[in-house]
Amino acid sequence: LSVQFQTEDVYKKLNDKNTKGNKEFIIKNALQYYEDAKIELTPYDLIQRITPSSLELEEFYSEKISGDKYSNINDILAKEIFDYADFGTLAHGYLEYFVNNYNEGYYDINNVNIAPELTAKLLPNEKEIICDACKKMVEQFANTKIGCFLLDCKKNNLFYKSEYGFKLFENNSIITGSIDLIFEVPNNKYIIVDYKTDSAINNEKYYTQQRCYKKAAQEILNVDSSKIECYLYYLRFDKLI
């Protein structure tokens, strides 16, 4: 509510030093303007804070297909001491290291110690199996067409980010998350890659999530959506979609 003070005394007090006496004088003289005021309540939705993973569409069917190259890790993950979420975090960590250290077609992931707080949950033989799986996934990704595009990007000193954090306001929600990989290709175009460690293929499940990443990149980079391509990379199947 905006109140217009008409008297010269009140106007003068507003421009005088902000003392306690002046405040009391202003409040006392302002009461007359509120006597007949009507209170109007405007409903509004509370702003939610969510993550991109909450946008996954669970109702879509997951297509169980042959070709899982890493079924040997399932028994370890089934123990739930080191679960599927832990494996996903570890695999993402290896890929982040690869992206940031992939130069001139060379990278070395054999002697790195990714997420030791997670691998400490594993027995020595289990750790070897799990880490070997992550390393092989990195090798697979490096040999995809996207891996080749990434190498060209780095050779040409173009923009790239791994685990690129963002905040996006949409549909009365603040979405806070990170894009697994985004990098620039010629003609001011960009590629977004979302790594998935799922044991099944389900493209529709991630449609809204992908749209969120694309919109976030569009706003951050100030480019048209037509300049951004999104891919899902299913690590267990070496499948790029």
mmCIF file of C-alpha atoms in Angstrom:
data_model
loop_
_atom_site.group_PDB
_atom_site.id
_atom_site.type_symbol
_atom_site.label_atom_id
_atom_site.label_comp_id
_atom_site.label_asym_id
_atom_site.label_seq_id
_atom_site.Cartn_x
_atom_site.Cartn_y
_atom_site.Cartn_z
ATOM 1 C CA LEU A 1 0.000 0.000 0.000
ATOM 2 C CA SER A 2 1.397 3.369 -1.025
ATOM 3 C CA VAL A 3 0.369 6.315 1.161
ATOM 4 C CA GLN A 4 0.600 9.878 -0.137
ATOM 5 C CA PHE A 5 1.260 12.310 2.738
ATOM 6 C CA GLN A 6 -0.423 15.632 2.023
ATOM 7 C CA THR A 7 0.607 17.849 4.956
ATOM 8 C CA GLU A 8 3.800 19.851 4.833
ATOM 9 C CA ASP A 9 4.670 18.756 8.390
ATOM 10 C CA VAL A 10 4.628 15.079 7.519
ATOM 11 C CA TYR A 11 6.546 15.676 4.286
ATOM 12 C CA LYS A 12 9.175 17.580 6.232
ATOM 13 C CA LYS A 13 9.488 14.773 8.767
ATOM 14 C CA LEU A 14 10.066 12.248 5.964
ATOM 15 C CA ASN A 15 13.035 14.257 4.804
ATOM 16 C CA ASP A 16 14.407 15.015 8.266
ATOM 17 C CA LYS A 17 16.823 12.893 10.221
ATOM 18 C CA ASN A 18 15.474 9.374 10.806
ATOM 19 C CA THR A 19 14.938 9.770 14.570
ATOM 20 C CA LYS A 20 12.569 7.865 16.852
ATOM 21 C CA GLY A 21 10.436 10.966 17.293
ATOM 22 C CA ASN A 22 10.099 11.466 13.564
ATOM 23 C CA LYS A 23 9.088 7.841 13.065
ATOM 24 C CA GLU A 24 6.385 8.104 15.743
ATOM 25 C CA PHE A 25 5.063 11.328 14.199
ATOM 26 C CA ILE A 26 4.854 9.747 10.742
ATOM 27 C CA ILE A 27 3.098 6.623 12.015
ATOM 28 C CA LYS A 28 0.553 8.647 14.024
ATOM 29 C CA ASN A 29 -0.323 10.868 11.069
ATOM 30 C CA ALA A 30 -0.422 7.967 8.626
ATOM 31 C CA LEU A 31 -3.173 6.146 10.554
ATOM 32 C CA GLN A 32 -5.927 8.300 9.026
ATOM 33 C CA TYR A 33 -5.079 6.912 5.593
ATOM 34 C CA TYR A 34 -5.555 3.309 6.747
ATOM 35 C CA GLU A 35 -8.900 3.712 8.579
ATOM 36 C CA ASP A 36 -11.027 2.777 5.574
ATOM 37 C CA ALA A 37 -8.453 0.575 3.875
ATOM 38 C CA LYS A 38 -9.578 -2.814 2.590
ATOM 39 C CA ILE A 39 -7.416 -5.881 2.937
ATOM 40 C CA GLU A 40 -7.073 -7.938 -0.230
ATOM 41 C CA LEU A 41 -5.527 -11.366 -0.111
ATOM 42 C CA THR A 42 -3.882 -12.597 -3.292
ATOM 43 C CA PRO A 43 -3.230 -16.349 -3.386
ATOM 44 C CA TYR A 44 0.163 -17.480 -4.597
ATOM 45 C CA ASP A 45 2.009 -20.753 -4.918
ATOM 46 C CA LEU A 46 4.993 -21.382 -2.738
ATOM 47 C CA ILE A 47 8.256 -21.578 -4.656
ATOM 48 C CA GLN A 48 9.665 -25.084 -4.664
ATOM 49 C CA ARG A 49 13.317 -26.011 -4.757
ATOM 50 C CA ILE A 50 13.897 -29.161 -6.772
ATOM 51 C CA THR A 51 16.625 -31.048 -8.616
ATOM 52 C CA PRO A 52 16.592 -32.271 -12.232
ATOM 53 C CA SER A 53 16.316 -35.877 -11.043
ATOM 54 C CA SER A 54 12.859 -35.072 -9.664
ATOM 55 C CA LEU A 55 11.778 -34.410 -13.251
ATOM 56 C CA GLU A 56 12.275 -38.038 -14.247
ATOM 57 C CA LEU A 57 9.025 -39.562 -15.505
ATOM 58 C CA GLU A 58 8.695 -42.806 -13.593
ATOM 59 C CA GLU A 59 5.526 -43.969 -15.308
ATOM 60 C CA PHE A 60 7.317 -44.744 -18.552
ATOM 61 C CA TYR A 61 8.270 -48.333 -19.234
ATOM 62 C CA SER A 62 11.964 -49.203 -19.055
ATOM 63 C CA GLU A 63 12.974 -51.288 -22.007
ATOM 64 C CA LYS A 64 15.015 -54.273 -20.892
ATOM 65 C CA ILE A 65 17.360 -54.992 -23.752
ATOM 66 C CA SER A 66 20.296 -57.272 -24.221
ATOM 67 C CA GLY A 67 23.732 -55.786 -24.396
ATOM 68 C CA ASP A 68 24.488 -54.867 -20.782
ATOM 69 C CA LYS A 69 28.279 -55.128 -20.777
ATOM 70 C CA TYR A 70 28.546 -54.909 -16.996
ATOM 71 C CA SER A 71 26.216 -57.504 -15.535
ATOM 72 C CA ASN A 72 29.173 -58.719 -13.437
ATOM 73 C CA ILE A 73 28.739 -55.741 -11.095
ATOM 74 C CA ASN A 74 25.105 -56.501 -10.260
ATOM 75 C CA ASP A 75 25.841 -58.908 -7.405
ATOM 76 C CA ILE A 76 28.038 -56.306 -5.719
ATOM 77 C CA LEU A 77 25.435 -53.561 -6.102
ATOM 78 C CA ALA A 78 22.674 -55.844 -4.865
ATOM 79 C CA LYS A 79 24.328 -55.966 -1.430
ATOM 80 C CA GLU A 80 23.319 -52.279 -1.026
ATOM 81 C CA ILE A 81 26.435 -51.479 0.997
ATOM 82 C CA PHE A 82 27.706 -49.893 -2.182
ATOM 83 C CA ASP A 83 24.488 -49.362 -4.144
ATOM 84 C CA TYR A 84 23.426 -48.244 -7.611
ATOM 85 C CA ALA A 85 23.490 -44.581 -6.595
ATOM 86 C CA ASP A 86 27.063 -44.960 -5.317
ATOM 87 C CA PHE A 87 28.083 -46.596 -8.572
ATOM 88 C CA GLY A 88 26.489 -43.777 -10.539
ATOM 89 C CA THR A 89 28.406 -41.195 -8.511
ATOM 90 C CA LEU A 90 31.670 -43.074 -9.009
ATOM 91 C CA ALA A 91 31.164 -43.489 -12.763
ATOM 92 C CA HIS A 92 30.378 -39.791 -13.109
ATOM 93 C CA GLY A 93 33.542 -38.991 -11.152
ATOM 94 C CA TYR A 94 35.678 -41.022 -13.550
ATOM 95 C CA LEU A 95 34.076 -39.333 -16.547
ATOM 96 C CA GLU A 96 34.576 -35.881 -15.043
ATOM 97 C CA TYR A 97 38.254 -36.660 -14.510
ATOM 98 C CA PHE A 98 38.515 -37.917 -18.090
ATOM 99 C CA VAL A 99 36.898 -34.804 -19.584
ATOM 100 C CA ASN A 100 39.145 -32.439 -17.649
ATOM 101 C CA ASN A 101 42.333 -34.384 -18.440
ATOM 102 C CA TYR A 102 41.686 -35.514 -22.020
ATOM 103 C CA ASN A 103 44.312 -33.804 -24.159
ATOM 104 C CA GLU A 104 45.782 -34.613 -27.545
ATOM 105 C CA GLY A 105 43.924 -37.909 -27.575
ATOM 106 C CA TYR A 106 45.643 -39.064 -24.375
ATOM 107 C CA TYR A 107 44.337 -39.657 -20.880
ATOM 108 C CA ASP A 108 45.391 -41.789 -17.912
ATOM 109 C CA ILE A 109 42.774 -43.032 -15.476
ATOM 110 C CA ASN A 110 44.652 -46.058 -14.168
ATOM 111 C CA ASN A 111 46.225 -44.405 -11.153
ATOM 112 C CA VAL A 112 43.500 -42.016 -10.042
ATOM 113 C CA ASN A 113 41.578 -42.399 -6.797
ATOM 114 C CA ILE A 114 38.008 -41.267 -7.435
ATOM 115 C CA ALA A 115 35.526 -40.925 -4.537
ATOM 116 C CA PRO A 116 37.581 -42.883 -1.960
ATOM 117 C CA GLU A 117 34.823 -42.410 0.616
ATOM 118 C CA LEU A 118 32.584 -44.558 -1.599
ATOM 119 C CA THR A 119 35.062 -47.229 -2.662
ATOM 120 C CA ALA A 120 36.030 -47.675 1.001
ATOM 121 C CA LYS A 121 32.705 -49.494 1.391
ATOM 122 C CA LEU A 122 33.937 -52.252 -0.925
ATOM 123 C CA LEU A 123 36.112 -55.278 -0.329
ATOM 124 C CA PRO A 124 39.433 -55.142 -2.228
ATOM 125 C CA ASN A 125 38.291 -57.545 -4.976
ATOM 126 C CA GLU A 126 34.953 -55.741 -5.278
ATOM 127 C CA LYS A 127 36.700 -52.381 -5.582
ATOM 128 C CA GLU A 128 38.825 -53.721 -8.415
ATOM 129 C CA ILE A 129 35.761 -54.985 -10.298
ATOM 130 C CA ILE A 130 33.820 -51.753 -9.829
ATOM 131 C CA CYS A 131 36.709 -49.437 -10.723
ATOM 132 C CA ASP A 132 37.616 -51.533 -13.769
ATOM 133 C CA ALA A 133 34.006 -51.179 -14.947
ATOM 134 C CA CYS A 134 34.206 -47.397 -14.601
ATOM 135 C CA LYS A 135 37.491 -47.262 -16.505
ATOM 136 C CA LYS A 136 36.076 -49.343 -19.350
ATOM 137 C CA MET A 137 33.059 -47.034 -19.514
ATOM 138 C CA VAL A 138 35.398 -44.075 -19.918
ATOM 139 C CA GLU A 139 37.262 -45.870 -22.721
ATOM 140 C CA GLN A 140 33.962 -46.605 -24.468
ATOM 141 C CA PHE A 141 32.829 -43.008 -24.238
ATOM 142 C CA ALA A 142 36.161 -41.711 -25.577
ATOM 143 C CA ASN A 143 35.612 -43.807 -28.709
ATOM 144 C CA THR A 144 32.086 -42.556 -29.436
ATOM 145 C CA LYS A 145 31.442 -39.783 -31.946
ATOM 146 C CA ILE A 146 30.766 -37.463 -29.010
ATOM 147 C CA GLY A 147 34.146 -38.370 -27.522
ATOM 148 C CA CYS A 148 35.767 -37.434 -30.831
ATOM 149 C CA PHE A 149 33.848 -34.148 -30.935
ATOM 150 C CA LEU A 150 35.031 -33.405 -27.399
ATOM 151 C CA LEU A 151 38.665 -33.965 -28.378
ATOM 152 C CA ASP A 152 38.266 -31.553 -31.310
ATOM 153 C CA CYS A 153 36.677 -29.029 -28.951
ATOM 154 C CA LYS A 154 39.651 -29.155 -26.600
ATOM 155 C CA LYS A 155 42.173 -29.027 -29.430
ATOM 156 C CA ASN A 156 40.512 -25.855 -30.722
ATOM 157 C CA ASN A 157 40.263 -24.281 -27.262
ATOM 158 C CA LEU A 158 36.480 -24.097 -27.405
ATOM 159 C CA PHE A 159 34.166 -23.955 -24.407
ATOM 160 C CA TYR A 160 33.594 -27.104 -22.351
ATOM 161 C CA LYS A 161 32.399 -27.844 -18.834
ATOM 162 C CA SER A 162 32.022 -31.044 -16.873
ATOM 163 C CA GLU A 163 29.449 -31.134 -14.063
ATOM 164 C CA TYR A 164 28.304 -27.638 -15.027
ATOM 165 C CA GLY A 165 26.214 -26.270 -12.156
ATOM 166 C CA PHE A 166 23.129 -24.169 -12.816
ATOM 167 C CA LYS A 167 19.981 -22.697 -11.294
ATOM 168 C CA LEU A 168 16.827 -22.348 -13.371
ATOM 169 C CA PHE A 169 13.498 -20.787 -12.421
ATOM 170 C CA GLU A 170 10.594 -22.507 -14.149
ATOM 171 C CA ASN A 171 6.955 -23.225 -13.299
ATOM 172 C CA ASN A 172 7.297 -21.571 -9.894
ATOM 173 C CA SER A 173 10.227 -23.826 -9.029
ATOM 174 C CA ILE A 174 13.930 -23.203 -8.594
ATOM 175 C CA ILE A 175 15.736 -26.106 -10.225
ATOM 176 C CA THR A 176 19.293 -26.576 -9.004
ATOM 177 C CA GLY A 177 21.495 -29.126 -10.686
ATOM 178 C CA SER A 178 24.455 -29.807 -12.917
ATOM 179 C CA ILE A 179 24.897 -30.817 -16.532
ATOM 180 C CA ASP A 180 27.178 -33.857 -16.831
ATOM 181 C CA LEU A 181 28.943 -32.512 -19.917
ATOM 182 C CA ILE A 182 28.452 -29.543 -22.205
ATOM 183 C CA PHE A 183 30.872 -28.412 -24.874
ATOM 184 C CA GLU A 184 31.080 -26.242 -27.947
ATOM 185 C CA VAL A 185 31.387 -27.447 -31.527
ATOM 186 C CA PRO A 186 31.903 -25.367 -34.692
ATOM 187 C CA ASN A 187 29.310 -22.786 -35.815
ATOM 188 C CA ASN A 188 28.557 -21.722 -32.235
ATOM 189 C CA LYS A 189 26.685 -24.934 -31.484
ATOM 190 C CA TYR A 190 26.722 -26.892 -28.232
ATOM 191 C CA ILE A 191 26.342 -30.524 -27.217
ATOM 192 C CA ILE A 192 24.926 -31.673 -23.882
ATOM 193 C CA VAL A 193 25.604 -35.212 -22.697
ATOM 194 C CA ASP A 194 23.780 -36.836 -19.802
ATOM 195 C CA TYR A 195 25.444 -40.038 -18.570
ATOM 196 C CA LYS A 196 23.160 -42.837 -17.422
ATOM 197 C CA THR A 197 24.197 -45.945 -15.493
ATOM 198 C CA ASP A 198 20.714 -47.468 -15.738
ATOM 199 C CA SER A 199 20.420 -51.202 -16.294
ATOM 200 C CA ALA A 200 17.614 -50.550 -18.790
ATOM 201 C CA ILE A 201 16.952 -48.136 -21.651
ATOM 202 C CA ASN A 202 14.203 -45.581 -21.067
ATOM 203 C CA ASN A 203 14.464 -42.473 -23.230
ATOM 204 C CA GLU A 204 11.037 -41.004 -22.476
ATOM 205 C CA LYS A 205 11.765 -41.044 -18.746
ATOM 206 C CA TYR A 206 14.349 -38.306 -19.177
ATOM 207 C CA TYR A 207 12.581 -36.074 -21.685
ATOM 208 C CA THR A 208 11.633 -33.347 -19.163
ATOM 209 C CA GLN A 209 15.069 -33.513 -17.557
ATOM 210 C CA GLN A 210 16.752 -33.045 -20.933
ATOM 211 C CA ARG A 211 14.487 -30.106 -21.739
ATOM 212 C CA CYS A 212 15.498 -28.537 -18.411
ATOM 213 C CA TYR A 213 19.216 -28.880 -19.227
ATOM 214 C CA LYS A 214 18.675 -27.400 -22.649
ATOM 215 C CA LYS A 215 16.803 -24.403 -21.303
ATOM 216 C CA ALA A 216 19.427 -23.803 -18.609
ATOM 217 C CA ALA A 217 22.218 -23.887 -21.198
ATOM 218 C CA GLN A 218 20.226 -21.609 -23.485
ATOM 219 C CA GLU A 219 19.940 -18.976 -20.753
ATOM 220 C CA ILE A 220 23.502 -19.301 -19.443
ATOM 221 C CA LEU A 221 25.171 -19.227 -22.854
ATOM 222 C CA ASN A 222 22.671 -16.841 -24.443
ATOM 223 C CA VAL A 223 22.138 -18.983 -27.523
ATOM 224 C CA ASP A 224 19.039 -20.155 -29.366
ATOM 225 C CA SER A 225 17.746 -23.607 -28.454
ATOM 226 C CA SER A 226 18.298 -24.703 -32.054
ATOM 227 C CA LYS A 227 22.033 -24.403 -31.377
ATOM 228 C CA ILE A 228 21.941 -27.036 -28.603
ATOM 229 C CA GLU A 229 21.802 -30.811 -29.055
ATOM 230 C CA CYS A 230 21.112 -33.185 -26.152
ATOM 231 C CA TYR A 231 22.249 -36.792 -25.865
ATOM 232 C CA LEU A 232 21.761 -39.597 -23.392
ATOM 233 C CA TYR A 233 24.701 -41.948 -23.058
ATOM 234 C CA TYR A 234 23.876 -45.285 -21.450
ATOM 235 C CA LEU A 235 27.195 -46.379 -20.012
ATOM 236 C CA ARG A 236 26.296 -49.997 -19.369
ATOM 237 C CA PHE A 237 25.209 -50.464 -22.982
ATOM 238 C CA ASP A 238 27.699 -48.121 -24.697
ATOM 239 C CA LYS A 239 24.644 -46.602 -26.347
ATOM 240 C CA LEU A 240 24.334 -42.974 -27.396
ATOM 241 C CA ILE A 241 20.818 -41.652 -27.982
#
